[in-house]
Short mmCIF file of C-alpha atoms in Angstrom, two decimals:
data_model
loop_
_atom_site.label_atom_id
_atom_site.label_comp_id
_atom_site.label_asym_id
_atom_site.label_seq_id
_atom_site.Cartn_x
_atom_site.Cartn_y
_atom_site.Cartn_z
CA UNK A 23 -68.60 21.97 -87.96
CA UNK A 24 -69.34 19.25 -90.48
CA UNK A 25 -67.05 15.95 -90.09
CA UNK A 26 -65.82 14.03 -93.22
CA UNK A 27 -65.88 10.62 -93.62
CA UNK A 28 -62.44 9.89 -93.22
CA UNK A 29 -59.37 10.61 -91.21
CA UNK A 30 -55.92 9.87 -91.73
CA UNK A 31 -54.29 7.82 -88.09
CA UNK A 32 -50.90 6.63 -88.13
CA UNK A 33 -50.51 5.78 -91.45
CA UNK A 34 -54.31 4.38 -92.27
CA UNK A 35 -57.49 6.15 -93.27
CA UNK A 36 -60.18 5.30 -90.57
CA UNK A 37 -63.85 5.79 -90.62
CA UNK A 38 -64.25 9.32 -88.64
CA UNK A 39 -66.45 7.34 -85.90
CA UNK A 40 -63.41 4.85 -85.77
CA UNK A 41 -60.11 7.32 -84.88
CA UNK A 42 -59.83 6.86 -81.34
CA UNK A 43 -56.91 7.11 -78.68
CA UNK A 44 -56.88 5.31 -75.43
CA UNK A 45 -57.78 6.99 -72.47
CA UNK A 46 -54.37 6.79 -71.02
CA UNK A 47 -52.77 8.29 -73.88
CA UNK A 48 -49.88 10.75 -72.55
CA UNK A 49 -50.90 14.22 -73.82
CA UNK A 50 -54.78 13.54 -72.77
CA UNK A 51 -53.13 14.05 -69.33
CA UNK A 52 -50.30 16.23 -69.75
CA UNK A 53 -50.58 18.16 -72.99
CA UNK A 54 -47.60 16.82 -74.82
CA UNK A 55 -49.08 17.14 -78.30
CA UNK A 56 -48.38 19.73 -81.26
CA UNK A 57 -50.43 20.45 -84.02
CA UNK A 58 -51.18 22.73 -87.12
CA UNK A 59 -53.98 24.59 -88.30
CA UNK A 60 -54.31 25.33 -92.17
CA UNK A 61 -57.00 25.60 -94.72
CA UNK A 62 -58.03 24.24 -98.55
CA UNK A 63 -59.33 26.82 -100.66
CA UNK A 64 -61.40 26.32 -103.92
CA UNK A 65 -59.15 27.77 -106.19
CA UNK A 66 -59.91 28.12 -110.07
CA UNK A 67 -57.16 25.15 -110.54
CA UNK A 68 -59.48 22.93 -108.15
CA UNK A 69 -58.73 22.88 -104.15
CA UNK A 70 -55.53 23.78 -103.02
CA UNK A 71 -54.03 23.97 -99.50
CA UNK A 72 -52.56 27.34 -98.33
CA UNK A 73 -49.13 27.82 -97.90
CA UNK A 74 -48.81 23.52 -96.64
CA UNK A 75 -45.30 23.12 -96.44
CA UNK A 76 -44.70 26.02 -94.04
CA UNK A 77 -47.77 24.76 -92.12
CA UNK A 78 -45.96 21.18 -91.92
CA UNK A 79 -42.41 22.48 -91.39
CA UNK A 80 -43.64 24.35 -88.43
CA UNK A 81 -45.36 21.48 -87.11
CA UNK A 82 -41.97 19.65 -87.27
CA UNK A 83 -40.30 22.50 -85.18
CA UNK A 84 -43.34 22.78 -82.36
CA UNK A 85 -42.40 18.86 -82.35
CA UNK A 86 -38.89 19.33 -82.31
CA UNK A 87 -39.35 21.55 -79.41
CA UNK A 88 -40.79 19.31 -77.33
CA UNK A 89 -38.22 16.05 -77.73
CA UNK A 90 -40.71 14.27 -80.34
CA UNK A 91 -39.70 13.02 -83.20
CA UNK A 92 -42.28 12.57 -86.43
CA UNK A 93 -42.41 8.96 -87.49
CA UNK A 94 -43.31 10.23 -90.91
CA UNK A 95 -41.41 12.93 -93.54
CA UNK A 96 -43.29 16.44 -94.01
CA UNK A 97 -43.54 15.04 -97.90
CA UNK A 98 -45.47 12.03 -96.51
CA UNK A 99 -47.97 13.92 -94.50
CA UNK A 100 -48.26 16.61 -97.50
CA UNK A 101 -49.38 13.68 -99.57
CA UNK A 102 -51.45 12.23 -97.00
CA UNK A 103 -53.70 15.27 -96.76
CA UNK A 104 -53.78 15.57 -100.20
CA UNK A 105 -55.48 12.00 -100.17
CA UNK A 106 -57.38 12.81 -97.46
CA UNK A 107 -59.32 15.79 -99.03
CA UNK A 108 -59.43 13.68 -102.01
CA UNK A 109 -60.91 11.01 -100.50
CA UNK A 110 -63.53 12.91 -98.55
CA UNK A 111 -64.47 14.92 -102.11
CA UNK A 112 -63.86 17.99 -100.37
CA UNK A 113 -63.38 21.47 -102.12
CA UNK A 114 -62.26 23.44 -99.57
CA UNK A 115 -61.65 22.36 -95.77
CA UNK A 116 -60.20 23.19 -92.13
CA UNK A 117 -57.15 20.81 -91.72
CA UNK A 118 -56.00 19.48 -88.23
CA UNK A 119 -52.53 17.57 -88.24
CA UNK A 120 -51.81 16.87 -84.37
CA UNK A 121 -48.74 14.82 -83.62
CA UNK A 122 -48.77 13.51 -79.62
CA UNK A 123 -47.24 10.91 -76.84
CA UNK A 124 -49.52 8.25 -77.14
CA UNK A 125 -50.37 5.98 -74.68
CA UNK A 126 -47.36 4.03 -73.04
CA UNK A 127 -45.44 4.74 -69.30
CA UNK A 128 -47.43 6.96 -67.07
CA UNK A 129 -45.55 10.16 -65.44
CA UNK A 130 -43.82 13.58 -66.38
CA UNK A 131 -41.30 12.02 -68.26
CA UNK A 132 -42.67 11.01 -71.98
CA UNK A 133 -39.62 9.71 -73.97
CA UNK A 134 -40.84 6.09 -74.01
CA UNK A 135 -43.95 7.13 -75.16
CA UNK A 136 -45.26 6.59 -78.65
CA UNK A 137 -45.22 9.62 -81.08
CA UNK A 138 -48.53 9.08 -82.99
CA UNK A 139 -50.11 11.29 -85.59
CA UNK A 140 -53.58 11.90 -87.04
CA UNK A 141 -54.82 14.64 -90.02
CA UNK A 142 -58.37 15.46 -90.15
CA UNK A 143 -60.28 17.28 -92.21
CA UNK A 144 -63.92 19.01 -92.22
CA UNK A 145 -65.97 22.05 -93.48
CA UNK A 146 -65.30 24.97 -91.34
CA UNK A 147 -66.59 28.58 -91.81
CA UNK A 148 -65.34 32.29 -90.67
CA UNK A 149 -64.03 31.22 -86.54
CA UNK A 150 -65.30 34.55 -85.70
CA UNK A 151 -68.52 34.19 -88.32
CA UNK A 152 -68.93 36.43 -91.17
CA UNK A 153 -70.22 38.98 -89.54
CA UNK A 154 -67.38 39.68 -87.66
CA UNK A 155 -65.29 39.13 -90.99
CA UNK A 156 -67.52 41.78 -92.93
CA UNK A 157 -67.96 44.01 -90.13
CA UNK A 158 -65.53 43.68 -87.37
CA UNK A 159 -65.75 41.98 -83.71
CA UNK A 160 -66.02 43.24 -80.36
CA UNK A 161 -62.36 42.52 -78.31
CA UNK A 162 -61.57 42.79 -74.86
CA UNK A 163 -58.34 42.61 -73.38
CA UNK A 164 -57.45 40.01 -70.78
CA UNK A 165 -56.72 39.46 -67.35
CA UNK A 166 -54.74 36.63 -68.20
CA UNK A 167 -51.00 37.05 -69.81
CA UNK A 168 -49.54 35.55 -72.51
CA UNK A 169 -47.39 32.48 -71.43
CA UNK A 170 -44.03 34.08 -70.88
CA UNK A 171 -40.84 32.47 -72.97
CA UNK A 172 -39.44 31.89 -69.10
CA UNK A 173 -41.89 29.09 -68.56
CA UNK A 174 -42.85 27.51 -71.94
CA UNK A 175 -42.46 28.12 -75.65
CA UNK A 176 -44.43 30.42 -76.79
CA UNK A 177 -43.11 29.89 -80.59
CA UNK A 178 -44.64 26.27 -80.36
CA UNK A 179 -48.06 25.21 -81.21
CA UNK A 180 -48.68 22.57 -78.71
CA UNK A 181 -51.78 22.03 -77.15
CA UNK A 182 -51.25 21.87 -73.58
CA UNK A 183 -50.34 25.44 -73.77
CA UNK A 184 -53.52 26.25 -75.41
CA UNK A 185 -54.77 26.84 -71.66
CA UNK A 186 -53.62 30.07 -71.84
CA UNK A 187 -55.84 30.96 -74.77
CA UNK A 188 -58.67 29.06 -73.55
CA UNK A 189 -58.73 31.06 -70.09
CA UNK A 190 -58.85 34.37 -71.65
CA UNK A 191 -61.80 33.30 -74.80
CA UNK A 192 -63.90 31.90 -71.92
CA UNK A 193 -63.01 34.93 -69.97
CA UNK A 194 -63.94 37.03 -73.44
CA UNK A 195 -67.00 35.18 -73.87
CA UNK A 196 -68.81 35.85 -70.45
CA UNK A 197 -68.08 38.95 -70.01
CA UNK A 198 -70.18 39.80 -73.59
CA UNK A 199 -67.16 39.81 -76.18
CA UNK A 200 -66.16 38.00 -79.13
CA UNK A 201 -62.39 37.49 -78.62
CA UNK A 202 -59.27 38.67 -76.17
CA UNK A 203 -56.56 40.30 -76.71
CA UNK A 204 -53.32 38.74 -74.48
CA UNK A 205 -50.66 40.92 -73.33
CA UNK A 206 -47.00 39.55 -72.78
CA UNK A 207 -45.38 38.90 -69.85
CA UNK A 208 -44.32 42.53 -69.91
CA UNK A 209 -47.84 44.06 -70.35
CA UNK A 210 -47.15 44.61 -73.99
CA UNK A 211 -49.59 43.61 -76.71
CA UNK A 212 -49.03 40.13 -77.66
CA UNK A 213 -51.54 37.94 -79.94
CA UNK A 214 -55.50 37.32 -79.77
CA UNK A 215 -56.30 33.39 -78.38
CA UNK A 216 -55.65 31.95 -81.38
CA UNK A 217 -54.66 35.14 -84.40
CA UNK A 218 -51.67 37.75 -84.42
CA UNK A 219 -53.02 41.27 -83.69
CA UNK A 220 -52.04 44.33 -86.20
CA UNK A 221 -52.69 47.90 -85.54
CA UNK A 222 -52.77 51.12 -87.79
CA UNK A 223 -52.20 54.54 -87.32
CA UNK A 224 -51.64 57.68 -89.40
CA UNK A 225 -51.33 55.41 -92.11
CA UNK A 226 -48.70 52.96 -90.70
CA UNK A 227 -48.93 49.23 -89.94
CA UNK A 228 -47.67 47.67 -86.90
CA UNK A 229 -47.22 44.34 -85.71
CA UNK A 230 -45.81 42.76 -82.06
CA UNK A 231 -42.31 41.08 -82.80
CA UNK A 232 -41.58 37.65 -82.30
CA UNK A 233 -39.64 38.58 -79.31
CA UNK A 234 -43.51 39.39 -77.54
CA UNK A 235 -44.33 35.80 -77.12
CA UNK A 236 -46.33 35.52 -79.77
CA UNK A 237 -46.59 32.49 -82.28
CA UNK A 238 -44.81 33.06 -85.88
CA UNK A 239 -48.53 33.09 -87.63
CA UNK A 240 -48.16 31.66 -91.48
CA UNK A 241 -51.06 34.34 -92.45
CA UNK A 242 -49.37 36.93 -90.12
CA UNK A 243 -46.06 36.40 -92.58
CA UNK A 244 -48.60 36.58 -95.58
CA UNK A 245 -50.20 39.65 -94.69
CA UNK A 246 -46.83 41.04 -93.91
CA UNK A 247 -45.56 40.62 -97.61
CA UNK A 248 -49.03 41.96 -98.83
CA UNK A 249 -48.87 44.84 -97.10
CA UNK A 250 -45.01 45.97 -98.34
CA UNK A 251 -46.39 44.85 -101.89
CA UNK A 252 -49.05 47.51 -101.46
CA UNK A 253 -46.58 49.93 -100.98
CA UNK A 254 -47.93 50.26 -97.08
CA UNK A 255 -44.95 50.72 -94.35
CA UNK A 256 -45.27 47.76 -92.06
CA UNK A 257 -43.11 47.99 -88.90
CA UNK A 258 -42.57 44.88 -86.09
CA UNK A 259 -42.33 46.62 -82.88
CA UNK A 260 -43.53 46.28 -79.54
CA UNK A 261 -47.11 47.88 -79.21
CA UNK A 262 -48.03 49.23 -76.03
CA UNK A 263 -51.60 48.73 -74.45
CA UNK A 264 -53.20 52.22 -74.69
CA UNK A 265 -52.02 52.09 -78.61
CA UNK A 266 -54.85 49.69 -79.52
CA UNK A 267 -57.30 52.23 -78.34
CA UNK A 268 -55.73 54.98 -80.27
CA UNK A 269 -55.46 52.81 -83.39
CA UNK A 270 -57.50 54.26 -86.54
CA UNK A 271 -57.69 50.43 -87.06
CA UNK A 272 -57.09 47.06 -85.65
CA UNK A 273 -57.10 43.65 -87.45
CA UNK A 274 -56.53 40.03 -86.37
CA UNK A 275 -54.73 37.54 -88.88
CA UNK A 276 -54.85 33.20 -88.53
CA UNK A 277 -55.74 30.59 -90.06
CA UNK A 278 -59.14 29.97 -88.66
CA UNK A 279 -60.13 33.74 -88.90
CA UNK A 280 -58.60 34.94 -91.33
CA UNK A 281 -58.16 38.71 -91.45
CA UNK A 282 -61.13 39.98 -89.09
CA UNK A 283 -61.46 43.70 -88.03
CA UNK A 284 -62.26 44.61 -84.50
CA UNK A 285 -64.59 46.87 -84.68
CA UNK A 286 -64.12 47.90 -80.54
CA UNK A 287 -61.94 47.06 -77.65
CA UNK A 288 -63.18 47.35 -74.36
CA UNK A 289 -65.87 49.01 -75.58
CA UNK A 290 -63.87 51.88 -76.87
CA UNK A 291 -64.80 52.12 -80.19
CA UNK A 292 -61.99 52.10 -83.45
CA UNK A 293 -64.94 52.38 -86.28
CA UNK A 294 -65.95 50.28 -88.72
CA UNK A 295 -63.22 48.22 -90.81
CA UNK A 296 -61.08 50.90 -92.11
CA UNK A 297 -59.87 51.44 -95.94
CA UNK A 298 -56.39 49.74 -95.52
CA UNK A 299 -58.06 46.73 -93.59
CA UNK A 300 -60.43 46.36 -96.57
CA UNK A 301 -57.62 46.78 -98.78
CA UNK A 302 -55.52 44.03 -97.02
CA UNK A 303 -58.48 41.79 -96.56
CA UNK A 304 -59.48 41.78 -100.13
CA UNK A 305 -55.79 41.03 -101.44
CA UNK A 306 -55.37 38.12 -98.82
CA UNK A 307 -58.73 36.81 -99.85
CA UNK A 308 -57.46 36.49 -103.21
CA UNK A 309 -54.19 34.97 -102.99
CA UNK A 310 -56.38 32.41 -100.29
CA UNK A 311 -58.68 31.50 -103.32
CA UNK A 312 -56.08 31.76 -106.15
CA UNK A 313 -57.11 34.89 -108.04
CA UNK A 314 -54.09 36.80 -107.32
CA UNK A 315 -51.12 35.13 -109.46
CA UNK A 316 -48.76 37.28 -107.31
CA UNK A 317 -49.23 34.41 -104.54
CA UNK A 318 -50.09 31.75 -106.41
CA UNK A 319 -46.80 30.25 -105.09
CA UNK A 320 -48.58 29.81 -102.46
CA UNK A 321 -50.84 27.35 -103.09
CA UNK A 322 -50.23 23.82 -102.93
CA UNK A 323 -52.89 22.13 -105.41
CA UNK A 324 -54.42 18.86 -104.56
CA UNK A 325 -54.26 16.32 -107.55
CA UNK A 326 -57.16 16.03 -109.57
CA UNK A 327 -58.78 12.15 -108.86
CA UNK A 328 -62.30 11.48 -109.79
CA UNK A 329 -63.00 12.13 -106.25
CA UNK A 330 -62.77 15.67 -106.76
CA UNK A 331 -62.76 16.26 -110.27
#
């Protein structure tokens, strides 16, 4: 990870060194923050952010869900990270927005709490390297369920339930793995820690429905309309456990990854990245980099300033 020089806090662009929080702020000790992930591409029109307005409208919901309102307009933090990249000459970029109770009364009950919000943004590679990108990774399946829709919101991205997802990576990790694969509350396939999980088989493409607790993935929707455009036949169902080892091939989709292959799970081997993985990859990697004008809807350009002309 690389840090800029800037980031964007409440309204001002700090020195990176300079964005702090105070240690009593709310969601340091009970999680009641939401936040986005979303990338900048170098594009042939310059850099451009992938699919931002869905990124910020469903940052606006995950706050929505949890009682807190933005104190600024999805327009005003579009053109905020716009400035941002801009001002830290950046061509392409990982890009945090986080939205949390900031510090004010102590105790379960954060409605007289501050809503603050901070954007970052830095130079971030493959999350699961480019190894794994060009040749698959190695997934296990965890122990540890995906929070049920009984208990919290799975459809929200806020970080306190991020526990979940850092249980079973850790879990992943130690045991000699590169990622986990969560199943629901019902034992049903559900989502990696942080990507949706696709499967394919005899020539068909399926994905776990949003009823299976997983979160509404912006590259998950993108692959989706790839795929159909292909002419592929993409179904939303619920995927039980022993399918993923029957799978011809299994892909992950987010933000931070990408589209990776998994190459094994549980060390039962599905085979090197299959042709309609490749296929899917190399389609999503152009619309990401704006050499597909299919998707070029997509992309939300940054204006050209001398900082990044």
């Amino acid at each position: 990870m690389k840090s800029a020089e800037l980031i964007w806090l409440n309204g001002e662009f700090v020195p990176w060194e300079d964005a702090k929080v105070h240690v009593l702020t709310h969601a340091l000790h009970y999680g009641t923050a939401v936040f986005e992930g979303i990338r900048a591409y170098e594009t042939p029109r310059g850099p451009a952010v992938f699919r931002h307005r869905e990124h910020l409208e469903r940052l606006a919901r995950s706050a929505r869900f949890y009682y807190m309102e933005l104190p600024y307009s999805i327009e005003e933090l579009r053109a905020a990270t716009h400035e941002l990249i801009a001002r830290n000459g950046l061509r392409s970029c990982y890009i945090r927005p986080i939205a949390w109770r900031g510090f004010g009364p102590m105790g379960l009950n954060p409605l007289d709490n501050p809503v603050e919000v901070a954007i970052a943004v830095w130079e971030w590679g493959a999350y699961l390297g480019e190894d794994g990108k060009r040749n698959g990774v190695r997934a296990k399946i965890s122990s540890w369920r995906r929070i049920s829709p009984e208990s919290l919101i799975p459809h929200a991205k806020a970080t306190g339930q991020y526990l979940n997802s850092v249980l079973a990576k850790i879990e992943s990790l130690k045991a000699g793995y590169e990622e986990a694969i969560l199943l629901d509350h019902r034992g049903m396939v559900c989502e990696g820690t942080g990507e949706n999980v696709f499967i394919v088989r005899d020539g068909v493409i399926a994905t776990p429905p949003r009823t299976a607790s997983i979160l509404e993935g912006i590259n998950r929707a993108s692959v989706i309309e790839i795929a159909r455009d292909l002419g592929y036949e993409l179904v939303e169902r619920d995927i039980a456990r022993a399918e993923l080892l029957l799978a011809d091939e299994v892909f992950l989709t987010g933000t931070a990854a990408e589209l990776t292959p998994v190459r094994s799970i549980d060390d039962v081997e599905i085979g090197p990245p299959g042709p309609i993985t490749r296929e899917l990859q190399r389609v999503f990697d152009d619309a990401l980099h704006g050499r597909d004008p299919r998707y070029e809807r997509w992309l939300d350009p940054v204006p050209i300033t001398s900082t990044t002309a």
